[in-house]
mmCIF file of C-alpha atoms in Angstrom:
data_model
loop_
_atom_site.group_PDB
_atom_site.id
_atom_site.type_symbol
_atom_site.label_atom_id
_atom_site.label_comp_id
_atom_site.label_asym_id
_atom_site.label_seq_id
_atom_site.Cartn_x
_atom_site.Cartn_y
_atom_site.Cartn_z
ATOM 1 C CA MET A 16 -10.823 3.671 18.919
ATOM 2 C CA ASN A 17 -12.282 6.456 21.047
ATOM 3 C CA PRO A 18 -10.761 10.026 20.415
ATOM 4 C CA GLU A 19 -10.051 12.410 23.333
ATOM 5 C CA PRO A 20 -8.528 15.703 22.461
ATOM 6 C CA LEU A 21 -5.503 16.264 24.596
ATOM 7 C CA ALA A 22 -4.149 19.628 23.983
ATOM 8 C CA SER A 23 -3.458 22.669 21.845
ATOM 9 C CA PRO A 24 -1.587 25.927 22.307
ATOM 10 C CA PRO A 25 -3.305 28.720 24.475
ATOM 11 C CA GLY A 26 -6.056 30.372 22.556
ATOM 12 C CA VAL A 27 -5.979 27.694 19.774
ATOM 13 C CA PRO A 28 -9.388 25.639 20.074
ATOM 14 C CA LEU A 29 -8.812 21.709 20.508
ATOM 15 C CA ALA A 30 -9.276 20.044 16.857
ATOM 16 C CA PRO A 31 -8.866 16.230 17.428
ATOM 17 C CA LEU A 32 -7.566 14.410 14.505
ATOM 18 C CA THR A 33 -9.722 11.565 12.786
ATOM 19 C CA TRP A 34 -9.131 7.925 13.511
ATOM 20 C CA ASP A 35 -9.505 7.357 9.855
ATOM 21 C CA ASP A 36 -6.828 9.704 8.980
ATOM 22 C CA THR A 37 -4.423 8.283 11.864
ATOM 23 C CA ALA A 38 -5.234 4.625 10.688
ATOM 24 C CA ALA A 39 -4.597 5.306 7.249
ATOM 25 C CA GLN A 40 -1.039 6.989 8.070
ATOM 26 C CA LEU A 41 -0.269 3.846 10.474
ATOM 27 C CA ALA A 42 -1.042 1.684 7.068
ATOM 28 C CA ALA A 43 0.860 3.696 4.799
ATOM 29 C CA SER A 44 4.007 4.073 6.779
ATOM 30 C CA GLU A 45 7.086 2.395 5.161
ATOM 31 C CA ASN A 46 9.160 2.402 8.317
ATOM 32 C CA TYR A 47 8.124 2.086 12.066
ATOM 33 C CA LEU A 48 10.450 2.891 15.154
ATOM 34 C CA LEU A 49 10.000 0.557 17.852
ATOM 35 C CA SER A 50 11.160 1.492 21.368
ATOM 36 C CA THR A 51 11.555 -1.105 24.121
ATOM 37 C CA ALA A 52 13.481 -1.542 27.306
ATOM 38 C CA ALA A 53 15.785 -4.274 28.140
ATOM 39 C CA ALA A 54 15.535 -5.919 31.455
ATOM 40 C CA ASP A 55 17.914 -3.742 33.189
ATOM 41 C CA GLY A 56 15.893 -0.576 31.817
ATOM 42 C CA ARG A 57 18.187 0.207 28.994
ATOM 43 C CA PRO A 58 16.287 1.637 25.946
ATOM 44 C CA HIS A 59 16.530 -0.244 22.670
ATOM 45 C CA VAL A 60 15.209 1.765 19.438
ATOM 46 C CA VAL A 61 15.268 0.131 15.967
ATOM 47 C CA PRO A 62 13.464 0.801 12.640
ATOM 48 C CA VAL A 63 11.430 -2.169 11.295
ATOM 49 C CA LEU A 64 9.124 -2.816 8.399
ATOM 50 C CA GLY A 65 5.593 -3.393 9.485
ATOM 51 C CA LEU A 66 1.727 -3.805 8.645
ATOM 52 C CA TRP A 67 -1.095 -2.081 10.029
ATOM 53 C CA LEU A 68 -4.094 -4.621 9.641
ATOM 54 C CA ASP A 69 -7.513 -4.558 11.415
ATOM 55 C CA ASP A 70 -5.996 -2.019 13.854
ATOM 56 C CA VAL A 71 -3.069 -4.174 14.764
ATOM 57 C CA LEU A 72 0.613 -3.557 14.035
ATOM 58 C CA TYR A 73 2.714 -6.570 12.944
ATOM 59 C CA PHE A 74 6.231 -6.802 12.485
ATOM 60 C CA ASN A 75 8.848 -9.592 12.171
ATOM 61 C CA THR A 76 12.361 -10.127 13.564
ATOM 62 C CA ALA A 77 14.849 -12.873 13.890
ATOM 63 C CA ARG A 78 14.406 -15.067 16.531
ATOM 64 C CA SER A 79 17.868 -14.621 17.798
ATOM 65 C CA ALA A 80 17.713 -10.714 17.279
ATOM 66 C CA ARG A 81 18.119 -8.287 20.409
ATOM 67 C CA LYS A 82 14.351 -7.200 19.744
ATOM 68 C CA ALA A 83 13.256 -10.718 20.239
ATOM 69 C CA ARG A 84 15.178 -10.900 23.266
ATOM 70 C CA THR A 85 14.173 -7.790 24.755
ATOM 71 C CA LEU A 86 10.649 -8.550 24.187
ATOM 72 C CA ALA A 87 10.802 -11.977 25.517
ATOM 73 C CA ALA A 88 11.845 -10.202 28.959
ATOM 74 C CA ASN A 89 9.708 -7.152 28.877
ATOM 75 C CA PRO A 90 6.695 -7.033 26.225
ATOM 76 C CA ARG A 91 5.972 -3.369 26.707
ATOM 77 C CA ILE A 92 6.333 -1.653 23.404
ATOM 78 C CA ALA A 93 5.920 1.849 21.621
ATOM 79 C CA ALA A 94 5.948 2.382 17.984
ATOM 80 C CA THR A 95 6.113 5.681 16.347
ATOM 81 C CA VAL A 96 5.734 6.921 12.816
ATOM 82 C CA ALA A 97 6.684 10.339 11.620
ATOM 83 C CA GLY A 98 4.252 11.965 9.165
ATOM 84 C CA THR A 99 3.956 15.396 7.378
ATOM 85 C CA ARG A 100 0.539 16.056 9.149
ATOM 86 C CA ALA A 101 1.099 14.329 12.262
ATOM 87 C CA ASP A 102 3.367 12.122 14.284
ATOM 88 C CA LEU A 103 2.085 8.923 15.631
ATOM 89 C CA VAL A 104 3.016 6.762 18.935
ATOM 90 C CA VAL A 105 1.302 3.344 19.440
ATOM 91 C CA GLU A 106 1.791 1.867 22.800
ATOM 92 C CA GLY A 107 0.906 -1.630 23.920
ATOM 93 C CA THR A 108 2.207 -5.211 24.419
ATOM 94 C CA ALA A 109 3.838 -7.115 21.938
ATOM 95 C CA GLU A 110 2.807 -10.614 21.425
ATOM 96 C CA VAL A 111 4.388 -13.357 19.450
ATOM 97 C CA VAL A 112 1.638 -14.750 16.899
ATOM 98 C CA ARG A 113 1.364 -18.171 16.254
ATOM 99 C CA GLN A 114 -1.975 -18.918 14.812
ATOM 100 C CA ALA A 115 -1.665 -20.112 11.367
ATOM 101 C CA GLU A 116 -4.306 -18.097 9.798
ATOM 102 C CA THR A 117 -3.187 -14.690 11.115
ATOM 103 C CA LEU A 118 0.424 -15.765 10.079
ATOM 104 C CA GLU A 119 -0.626 -16.526 6.565
ATOM 105 C CA ARG A 120 -3.037 -13.415 6.360
ATOM 106 C CA VAL A 121 0.022 -11.240 7.439
ATOM 107 C CA ALA A 122 2.576 -12.980 5.141
ATOM 108 C CA ALA A 123 0.294 -12.560 2.241
ATOM 109 C CA ALA A 124 -0.076 -8.909 3.087
ATOM 110 C CA PHE A 125 3.874 -7.977 3.300
ATOM 111 C CA PRO A 126 4.591 -7.990 -0.658
ATOM 112 C CA GLY A 127 1.663 -5.618 -1.364
ATOM 113 C CA LYS A 128 3.492 -3.152 0.749
ATOM 114 C CA TYR A 129 7.115 -4.267 0.314
ATOM 115 C CA PRO A 130 7.349 -5.900 -3.272
ATOM 116 C CA TRP A 131 10.636 -7.108 -2.657
ATOM 117 C CA TRP A 132 9.892 -9.316 0.210
ATOM 118 C CA HIS A 133 7.687 -12.473 0.190
ATOM 119 C CA PRO A 134 7.821 -14.484 3.323
ATOM 120 C CA PHE A 135 6.413 -17.830 3.915
ATOM 121 C CA VAL A 136 5.245 -19.612 6.832
ATOM 122 C CA SER A 137 6.501 -22.768 8.259
ATOM 123 C CA GLY A 138 6.311 -24.149 11.893
ATOM 124 C CA GLY A 139 4.576 -21.132 12.968
ATOM 125 C CA GLU A 140 7.163 -18.411 11.912
ATOM 126 C CA PHE A 141 8.278 -16.473 8.955
ATOM 127 C CA TYR A 142 11.091 -17.357 6.612
ATOM 128 C CA ASP A 143 12.568 -15.307 3.758
ATOM 129 C CA PRO A 144 12.577 -17.111 0.538
ATOM 130 C CA ALA A 145 16.300 -16.355 -0.001
ATOM 131 C CA ASP A 146 16.905 -18.604 3.352
ATOM 132 C CA THR A 147 16.778 -21.732 1.396
ATOM 133 C CA ALA A 148 18.250 -23.493 4.315
ATOM 134 C CA MET A 149 15.650 -22.213 6.578
ATOM 135 C CA SER A 150 18.139 -21.342 9.186
ATOM 136 C CA ASP A 151 16.918 -17.979 10.260
ATOM 137 C CA PRO A 152 13.398 -18.261 11.271
ATOM 138 C CA ARG A 153 11.609 -14.950 12.218
ATOM 139 C CA LEU A 154 8.947 -14.371 15.059
ATOM 140 C CA VAL A 155 6.004 -12.379 13.945
ATOM 141 C CA PHE A 156 4.757 -9.883 16.716
ATOM 142 C CA ALA A 157 1.442 -8.108 17.037
ATOM 143 C CA ILE A 158 0.650 -4.909 18.877
ATOM 144 C CA ALA A 159 -2.801 -4.461 19.668
ATOM 145 C CA PRO A 160 -2.692 -1.106 20.794
ATOM 146 C CA GLU A 161 -3.647 0.011 24.446
ATOM 147 C CA VAL A 162 -3.361 3.908 23.356
ATOM 148 C CA VAL A 163 -2.450 5.623 20.164
ATOM 149 C CA TYR A 164 -1.419 9.351 19.995
ATOM 150 C CA ALA A 165 -1.348 11.755 17.276
ATOM 151 C CA PHE A 166 0.572 14.773 17.664
ATOM 152 C CA ALA A 167 -0.619 17.213 14.619
ATOM 153 C CA LYS A 168 2.049 19.504 12.788
ATOM 154 C CA GLU A 169 -0.666 21.855 10.837
ATOM 155 C CA LYS A 170 -2.597 24.645 12.329
ATOM 156 C CA GLY A 171 -3.352 24.266 15.656
ATOM 157 C CA PHE A 172 -0.741 21.452 16.742
ATOM 158 C CA SER A 173 -3.327 19.508 18.614
ATOM 159 C CA ALA A 174 -2.877 16.141 20.152
ATOM 160 C CA THR A 175 -5.404 13.285 20.095
ATOM 161 C CA ARG A 176 -5.381 10.144 22.194
ATOM 162 C CA TRP A 177 -7.464 7.094 21.396
ATOM 163 C CA ARG A 178 -8.233 4.258 23.606
ATOM 164 C CA PRO A 179 -9.914 0.939 22.503
#
């Protein structure tokens, strides 16, 4: 990702944040707020659990959930993360993940971050082990960032933008 300092208060030199710190914050975040827009333009914001792996944000949702329906109609998405040093925004397009290898890698990573959840993969979707009837399949989405913003909260309050 290539940094581009954006702005800072008058008289304060631009101090771009580092990609390493930003990626570490994205990986460590417990919650992500997803913002989508329905076909009629109505906004939809929802918290989700997610994983930042190899510069991609992964999350999952029930196939029948509003998020899944909204993303099917309009896959443009923003994910935000609040932090103590910086607030982050990831913008991109959400794509359903169907590759078995990627799904298995993401499923294997979830318990490391969320020890109480151990999804398994079947038929290109996630399932919760508690769903013994396998009646609630979960789609896995990937957001490969088109742009990432970091808004510093410390001295300088600089903003930095990264593009692939």
